[in-house]
Structure formats: C-alpha cells, structure tokens
Amino acid sequence: MSANTDRYESAVARYFEAWNASEPEELTKAVAAAWTADGSYTDPLADVTGLDRIAAVIAAAHEQFPGFAFRRTGAVDGHHDTARFTWELVSEADGSAPVAGFDVITLDADGRIRSVLGFLDRVPAGA
C-alpha cells in the first residue's frame, strides 16, 4: 500500500468515525480529528463551513435516520490531495440501505479534510 493510499484510507476512516459518532462530545472530537478548522461539507442538502456546522449536519442526519450507520461500500480511489469513495446509510435493525452516494474529499498536507463534495445516488421519497 502506498503512502498516499494510507493517507486516503486514514482520512476516510476518520470521516466515517465522525459520521457514525452518536454522542455530542464524541461527534465534536471526531469532526475535529477528521476536518481542518475551516473545513467544508457540501451535498445537495447542505453547504456548510466550520467544525460546528459540519457536526450539526451530521447530528441532523442521525435525528432523521435513528438507528442507522454510514458504511463504505467500495474502495477508496485517490490522487494528489483528492480521494473518492462510495457509501450507504444502513439500518442496524434490518440491514436496509435507503440512502447511498459517493463523496469526494480534498485533504490538507496533514491528511485532514479541507472539503467534502457529496453526491446522493439513492434517497427515499420525502427525505
């Protein structure tokens, strides 16, 4: 595994730790570990900058989908300071995955996320 592959894998692992953090203090720490202080998150439903706002987006997703967890569904692919990966939002009760998409992240020199561009491939009606 190349140094860059390790860098991408580590960044994506921290990203999912943040998205799956369930307690407020755990979420705050996980977001700070994954993103730069001025990091951003943009998808069709959100466009925010800053750790507190990113944490708020994640908390809102947990409120909308209680009992669900984000899971990576494929390999991480990257070059330079950019990586992409696919994911699903999976019910811990029955394994259904009503939401799926892919994200593109840009990293800083330390491997922390500067920006996320998220794309939704599957979303339930009314979500």
mmCIF file with all atom_site columns, C-alpha atoms in Angstrom:
data_model
loop_
_atom_site.group_PDB
_atom_site.id
_atom_site.type_symbol
_atom_site.label_atom_id
_atom_site.label_alt_id
_atom_site.label_comp_id
_atom_site.label_asym_id
_atom_site.label_entity_id
_atom_site.label_seq_id
_atom_site.pdbx_PDB_ins_code
_atom_site.Cartn_x
_atom_site.Cartn_y
_atom_site.Cartn_z
_atom_site.occupancy
_atom_site.B_iso_or_equiv
_atom_site.pdbx_formal_charge
_atom_site.auth_seq_id
_atom_site.auth_comp_id
_atom_site.auth_asym_id
_atom_site.auth_atom_id
_atom_site.pdbx_PDB_model_num
ATOM 1   C CA . MET A 1 1   ? 0.000   0.000  0.000  1.00 0.00 ? 1   MET A CA 1
ATOM 2   C CA . SER A 1 2   ? 1.482   3.357  -0.983 1.00 0.00 ? 2   SER A CA 1
ATOM 3   C CA . ALA A 1 3   ? 1.874   6.241  1.424  1.00 0.00 ? 3   ALA A CA 1
ATOM 4   C CA . ASN A 1 4   ? -0.849  8.136  -0.449 1.00 0.00 ? 4   ASN A CA 1
ATOM 5   C CA . THR A 1 5   ? -3.200  5.156  -0.254 1.00 0.00 ? 5   THR A CA 1
ATOM 6   C CA . ASP A 1 6   ? -2.630  5.009  3.513  1.00 0.00 ? 6   ASP A CA 1
ATOM 7   C CA . ARG A 1 7   ? -3.307  8.742  3.681  1.00 0.00 ? 7   ARG A CA 1
ATOM 8   C CA . TYR A 1 8   ? -6.598  8.417  1.815  1.00 0.00 ? 8   TYR A CA 1
ATOM 9   C CA . GLU A 1 9   ? -7.693  5.352  3.806  1.00 0.00 ? 9   GLU A CA 1
ATOM 10  C CA . SER A 1 10  ? -6.902  7.076  7.106  1.00 0.00 ? 10  SER A CA 1
ATOM 11  C CA . ALA A 1 11  ? -8.787  10.223 6.134  1.00 0.00 ? 11  ALA A CA 1
ATOM 12  C CA . VAL A 1 12  ? -11.836 8.222  5.034  1.00 0.00 ? 12  VAL A CA 1
ATOM 13  C CA . ALA A 1 13  ? -11.742 6.139  8.227  1.00 0.00 ? 13  ALA A CA 1
ATOM 14  C CA . ARG A 1 14  ? -11.797 9.341  10.324 1.00 0.00 ? 14  ARG A CA 1
ATOM 15  C CA . TYR A 1 15  ? -14.607 10.662 8.112  1.00 0.00 ? 15  TYR A CA 1
ATOM 16  C CA . PHE A 1 16  ? -16.763 7.623  8.883  1.00 0.00 ? 16  PHE A CA 1
ATOM 17  C CA . GLU A 1 17  ? -15.877 7.826  12.572 1.00 0.00 ? 17  GLU A CA 1
ATOM 18  C CA . ALA A 1 18  ? -17.332 11.331 12.540 1.00 0.00 ? 18  ALA A CA 1
ATOM 19  C CA . TRP A 1 19  ? -20.458 10.327 10.620 1.00 0.00 ? 19  TRP A CA 1
ATOM 20  C CA . ASN A 1 20  ? -21.069 7.401  12.978 1.00 0.00 ? 20  ASN A CA 1
ATOM 21  C CA . ALA A 1 21  ? -20.396 9.259  16.240 1.00 0.00 ? 21  ALA A CA 1
ATOM 22  C CA . SER A 1 22  ? -23.600 9.145  18.239 1.00 0.00 ? 22  SER A CA 1
ATOM 23  C CA . GLU A 1 23  ? -22.873 11.229 21.349 1.00 0.00 ? 23  GLU A CA 1
ATOM 24  C CA . PRO A 1 24  ? -22.387 15.016 21.089 1.00 0.00 ? 24  PRO A CA 1
ATOM 25  C CA . GLU A 1 25  ? -18.923 15.040 22.706 1.00 0.00 ? 25  GLU A CA 1
ATOM 26  C CA . GLU A 1 26  ? -17.794 12.076 20.608 1.00 0.00 ? 26  GLU A CA 1
ATOM 27  C CA . LEU A 1 27  ? -19.101 13.817 17.470 1.00 0.00 ? 27  LEU A CA 1
ATOM 28  C CA . THR A 1 28  ? -17.294 17.067 18.279 1.00 0.00 ? 28  THR A CA 1
ATOM 29  C CA . LYS A 1 29  ? -13.983 15.228 18.786 1.00 0.00 ? 29  LYS A CA 1
ATOM 30  C CA . ALA A 1 30  ? -14.415 13.072 15.670 1.00 0.00 ? 30  ALA A CA 1
ATOM 31  C CA . VAL A 1 31  ? -15.221 16.052 13.431 1.00 0.00 ? 31  VAL A CA 1
ATOM 32  C CA . ALA A 1 32  ? -12.190 17.942 14.791 1.00 0.00 ? 32  ALA A CA 1
ATOM 33  C CA . ALA A 1 33  ? -9.984  14.897 14.118 1.00 0.00 ? 33  ALA A CA 1
ATOM 34  C CA . ALA A 1 34  ? -11.247 14.496 10.544 1.00 0.00 ? 34  ALA A CA 1
ATOM 35  C CA . TRP A 1 35  ? -11.564 18.077 9.231  1.00 0.00 ? 35  TRP A CA 1
ATOM 36  C CA . THR A 1 36  ? -9.435  21.203 9.239  1.00 0.00 ? 36  THR A CA 1
ATOM 37  C CA . ALA A 1 37  ? -10.805 24.052 11.378 1.00 0.00 ? 37  ALA A CA 1
ATOM 38  C CA . ASP A 1 38  ? -12.051 25.813 8.245  1.00 0.00 ? 38  ASP A CA 1
ATOM 39  C CA . GLY A 1 39  ? -13.190 22.609 6.530  1.00 0.00 ? 39  GLY A CA 1
ATOM 40  C CA . SER A 1 40  ? -16.365 22.441 4.495  1.00 0.00 ? 40  SER A CA 1
ATOM 41  C CA . TYR A 1 41  ? -19.098 19.956 3.640  1.00 0.00 ? 41  TYR A CA 1
ATOM 42  C CA . THR A 1 42  ? -21.348 20.322 0.596  1.00 0.00 ? 42  THR A CA 1
ATOM 43  C CA . ASP A 1 43  ? -24.022 17.969 -0.717 1.00 0.00 ? 43  ASP A CA 1
ATOM 44  C CA . PRO A 1 44  ? -27.439 18.542 -2.328 1.00 0.00 ? 44  PRO A CA 1
ATOM 45  C CA . LEU A 1 45  ? -28.963 19.179 1.125  1.00 0.00 ? 45  LEU A CA 1
ATOM 46  C CA . ALA A 1 46  ? -26.216 21.132 2.905  1.00 0.00 ? 46  ALA A CA 1
ATOM 47  C CA . ASP A 1 47  ? -23.440 23.619 2.274  1.00 0.00 ? 47  ASP A CA 1
ATOM 48  C CA . VAL A 1 48  ? -21.536 24.445 5.473  1.00 0.00 ? 48  VAL A CA 1
ATOM 49  C CA . THR A 1 49  ? -18.099 25.563 6.614  1.00 0.00 ? 49  THR A CA 1
ATOM 50  C CA . GLY A 1 50  ? -16.582 25.109 10.048 1.00 0.00 ? 50  GLY A CA 1
ATOM 51  C CA . LEU A 1 51  ? -16.458 22.264 12.531 1.00 0.00 ? 51  LEU A CA 1
ATOM 52  C CA . ASP A 1 52  ? -19.606 23.228 14.473 1.00 0.00 ? 52  ASP A CA 1
ATOM 53  C CA . ARG A 1 53  ? -21.702 23.430 11.318 1.00 0.00 ? 53  ARG A CA 1
ATOM 54  C CA . ILE A 1 54  ? -20.342 20.132 9.988  1.00 0.00 ? 54  ILE A CA 1
ATOM 55  C CA . ALA A 1 55  ? -21.168 18.492 13.330 1.00 0.00 ? 55  ALA A CA 1
ATOM 56  C CA . ALA A 1 56  ? -24.687 19.974 13.133 1.00 0.00 ? 56  ALA A CA 1
ATOM 57  C CA . VAL A 1 57  ? -25.234 18.430 9.671  1.00 0.00 ? 57  VAL A CA 1
ATOM 58  C CA . ILE A 1 58  ? -24.122 15.040 10.975 1.00 0.00 ? 58  ILE A CA 1
ATOM 59  C CA . ALA A 1 59  ? -26.327 15.336 14.077 1.00 0.00 ? 59  ALA A CA 1
ATOM 60  C CA . ALA A 1 60  ? -29.311 16.224 11.864 1.00 0.00 ? 60  ALA A CA 1
ATOM 61  C CA . ALA A 1 61  ? -28.717 13.093 9.768  1.00 0.00 ? 61  ALA A CA 1
ATOM 62  C CA . HIS A 1 62  ? -28.763 10.998 12.954 1.00 0.00 ? 62  HIS A CA 1
ATOM 63  C CA . GLU A 1 63  ? -32.031 12.651 14.009 1.00 0.00 ? 63  GLU A CA 1
ATOM 64  C CA . GLN A 1 64  ? -33.592 11.942 10.616 1.00 0.00 ? 64  GLN A CA 1
ATOM 65  C CA . PHE A 1 65  ? -32.307 8.343  10.487 1.00 0.00 ? 65  PHE A CA 1
ATOM 66  C CA . PRO A 1 66  ? -32.059 7.000  14.058 1.00 0.00 ? 66  PRO A CA 1
ATOM 67  C CA . GLY A 1 67  ? -30.569 3.533  14.285 1.00 0.00 ? 67  GLY A CA 1
ATOM 68  C CA . PHE A 1 68  ? -28.651 3.876  11.009 1.00 0.00 ? 68  PHE A CA 1
ATOM 69  C CA . ALA A 1 69  ? -24.902 3.872  10.359 1.00 0.00 ? 69  ALA A CA 1
ATOM 70  C CA . PHE A 1 70  ? -22.807 5.053  7.438  1.00 0.00 ? 70  PHE A CA 1
ATOM 71  C CA . ARG A 1 71  ? -20.774 2.290  5.759  1.00 0.00 ? 71  ARG A CA 1
ATOM 72  C CA . ARG A 1 72  ? -18.230 2.498  2.977  1.00 0.00 ? 72  ARG A CA 1
ATOM 73  C CA . THR A 1 73  ? -19.232 0.277  0.046  1.00 0.00 ? 73  THR A CA 1
ATOM 74  C CA . GLY A 1 74  ? -16.167 0.265  -2.183 1.00 0.00 ? 74  GLY A CA 1
ATOM 75  C CA . ALA A 1 75  ? -12.511 1.038  -2.415 1.00 0.00 ? 75  ALA A CA 1
ATOM 76  C CA . VAL A 1 76  ? -11.069 4.474  -1.829 1.00 0.00 ? 76  VAL A CA 1
ATOM 77  C CA . ASP A 1 77  ? -9.607  5.935  -5.019 1.00 0.00 ? 77  ASP A CA 1
ATOM 78  C CA . GLY A 1 78  ? -7.343  8.960  -4.917 1.00 0.00 ? 78  GLY A CA 1
ATOM 79  C CA . HIS A 1 79  ? -4.640  11.083 -6.435 1.00 0.00 ? 79  HIS A CA 1
ATOM 80  C CA . HIS A 1 80  ? -2.749  14.139 -5.271 1.00 0.00 ? 80  HIS A CA 1
ATOM 81  C CA . ASP A 1 81  ? -4.793  15.614 -2.386 1.00 0.00 ? 81  ASP A CA 1
ATOM 82  C CA . THR A 1 82  ? -8.151  14.228 -3.576 1.00 0.00 ? 82  THR A CA 1
ATOM 83  C CA . ALA A 1 83  ? -9.954  10.954 -2.894 1.00 0.00 ? 83  ALA A CA 1
ATOM 84  C CA . ARG A 1 84  ? -13.380 9.499  -3.674 1.00 0.00 ? 84  ARG A CA 1
ATOM 85  C CA . PHE A 1 85  ? -15.420 6.665  -2.190 1.00 0.00 ? 85  PHE A CA 1
ATOM 86  C CA . THR A 1 86  ? -18.957 5.266  -2.111 1.00 0.00 ? 86  THR A CA 1
ATOM 87  C CA . TRP A 1 87  ? -21.147 4.702  0.920  1.00 0.00 ? 87  TRP A CA 1
ATOM 88  C CA . GLU A 1 88  ? -24.580 3.635  2.155  1.00 0.00 ? 88  GLU A CA 1
ATOM 89  C CA . LEU A 1 89  ? -26.680 4.559  5.164  1.00 0.00 ? 89  LEU A CA 1
ATOM 90  C CA . VAL A 1 90  ? -27.559 1.169  6.666  1.00 0.00 ? 90  VAL A CA 1
ATOM 91  C CA . SER A 1 91  ? -30.259 0.253  9.190  1.00 0.00 ? 91  SER A CA 1
ATOM 92  C CA . GLU A 1 92  ? -28.703 -1.533 12.141 1.00 0.00 ? 92  GLU A CA 1
ATOM 93  C CA . ALA A 1 93  ? -32.057 -3.302 12.684 1.00 0.00 ? 93  ALA A CA 1
ATOM 94  C CA . ASP A 1 94  ? -32.705 -4.869 9.291  1.00 0.00 ? 94  ASP A CA 1
ATOM 95  C CA . GLY A 1 95  ? -29.708 -4.070 7.058  1.00 0.00 ? 95  GLY A CA 1
ATOM 96  C CA . SER A 1 96  ? -31.716 -1.981 4.600  1.00 0.00 ? 96  SER A CA 1
ATOM 97  C CA . ALA A 1 97  ? -29.871 0.913  2.994  1.00 0.00 ? 97  ALA A CA 1
ATOM 98  C CA . PRO A 1 98  ? -32.307 3.619  1.875  1.00 0.00 ? 98  PRO A CA 1
ATOM 99  C CA . VAL A 1 99  ? -29.616 6.228  1.188  1.00 0.00 ? 99  VAL A CA 1
ATOM 100 C CA . ALA A 1 100 ? -26.440 5.828  -0.851 1.00 0.00 ? 100 ALA A CA 1
ATOM 101 C CA . GLY A 1 101 ? -23.962 8.086  -2.538 1.00 0.00 ? 101 GLY A CA 1
ATOM 102 C CA . PHE A 1 102 ? -20.356 8.974  -3.142 1.00 0.00 ? 102 PHE A CA 1
ATOM 103 C CA . ASP A 1 103 ? -18.122 11.661 -1.744 1.00 0.00 ? 103 ASP A CA 1
ATOM 104 C CA . VAL A 1 104 ? -15.035 13.445 -2.999 1.00 0.00 ? 104 VAL A CA 1
ATOM 105 C CA . ILE A 1 105 ? -12.689 14.787 -0.344 1.00 0.00 ? 105 ILE A CA 1
ATOM 106 C CA . THR A 1 106 ? -9.756  17.172 -0.563 1.00 0.00 ? 106 THR A CA 1
ATOM 107 C CA . LEU A 1 107 ? -7.031  16.830 2.056  1.00 0.00 ? 107 LEU A CA 1
ATOM 108 C CA . ASP A 1 108 ? -4.516  19.210 3.552  1.00 0.00 ? 108 ASP A CA 1
ATOM 109 C CA . ALA A 1 109 ? -0.812  18.352 3.912  1.00 0.00 ? 109 ALA A CA 1
ATOM 110 C CA . ASP A 1 110 ? -1.515  16.589 7.239  1.00 0.00 ? 110 ASP A CA 1
ATOM 111 C CA . GLY A 1 111 ? -4.229  14.382 5.732  1.00 0.00 ? 111 GLY A CA 1
ATOM 112 C CA . ARG A 1 112 ? -7.161  16.217 7.306  1.00 0.00 ? 112 ARG A CA 1
ATOM 113 C CA . ILE A 1 113 ? -10.221 17.012 5.213  1.00 0.00 ? 113 ILE A CA 1
ATOM 114 C CA . ARG A 1 114 ? -10.394 20.516 3.768  1.00 0.00 ? 114 ARG A CA 1
ATOM 115 C CA . SER A 1 115 ? -13.568 19.912 1.786  1.00 0.00 ? 115 SER A CA 1
ATOM 116 C CA . VAL A 1 116 ? -16.186 17.295 1.008  1.00 0.00 ? 116 VAL A CA 1
ATOM 117 C CA . LEU A 1 117 ? -18.371 17.271 -2.085 1.00 0.00 ? 117 LEU A CA 1
ATOM 118 C CA . GLY A 1 118 ? -21.134 14.727 -1.548 1.00 0.00 ? 118 GLY A CA 1
ATOM 119 C CA . PHE A 1 119 ? -23.461 13.243 -4.152 1.00 0.00 ? 119 PHE A CA 1
ATOM 120 C CA . LEU A 1 120 ? -26.649 11.335 -3.359 1.00 0.00 ? 120 LEU A CA 1
ATOM 121 C CA . ASP A 1 121 ? -27.378 8.363  -5.624 1.00 0.00 ? 121 ASP A CA 1
ATOM 122 C CA . ARG A 1 122 ? -30.327 6.950  -3.672 1.00 0.00 ? 122 ARG A CA 1
ATOM 123 C CA . VAL A 1 123 ? -32.653 8.875  -1.363 1.00 0.00 ? 123 VAL A CA 1
ATOM 124 C CA . PRO A 1 124 ? -36.050 7.777  -0.038 1.00 0.00 ? 124 PRO A CA 1
ATOM 125 C CA . ALA A 1 125 ? -39.098 9.796  -1.072 1.00 0.00 ? 125 ALA A CA 1
ATOM 126 C CA . GLY A 1 126 ? -39.763 12.644 1.325  1.00 0.00 ? 126 GLY A CA 1
ATOM 127 C CA . ALA A 1 127 ? -36.248 12.718 2.768  1.00 0.00 ? 127 ALA A CA 1
#
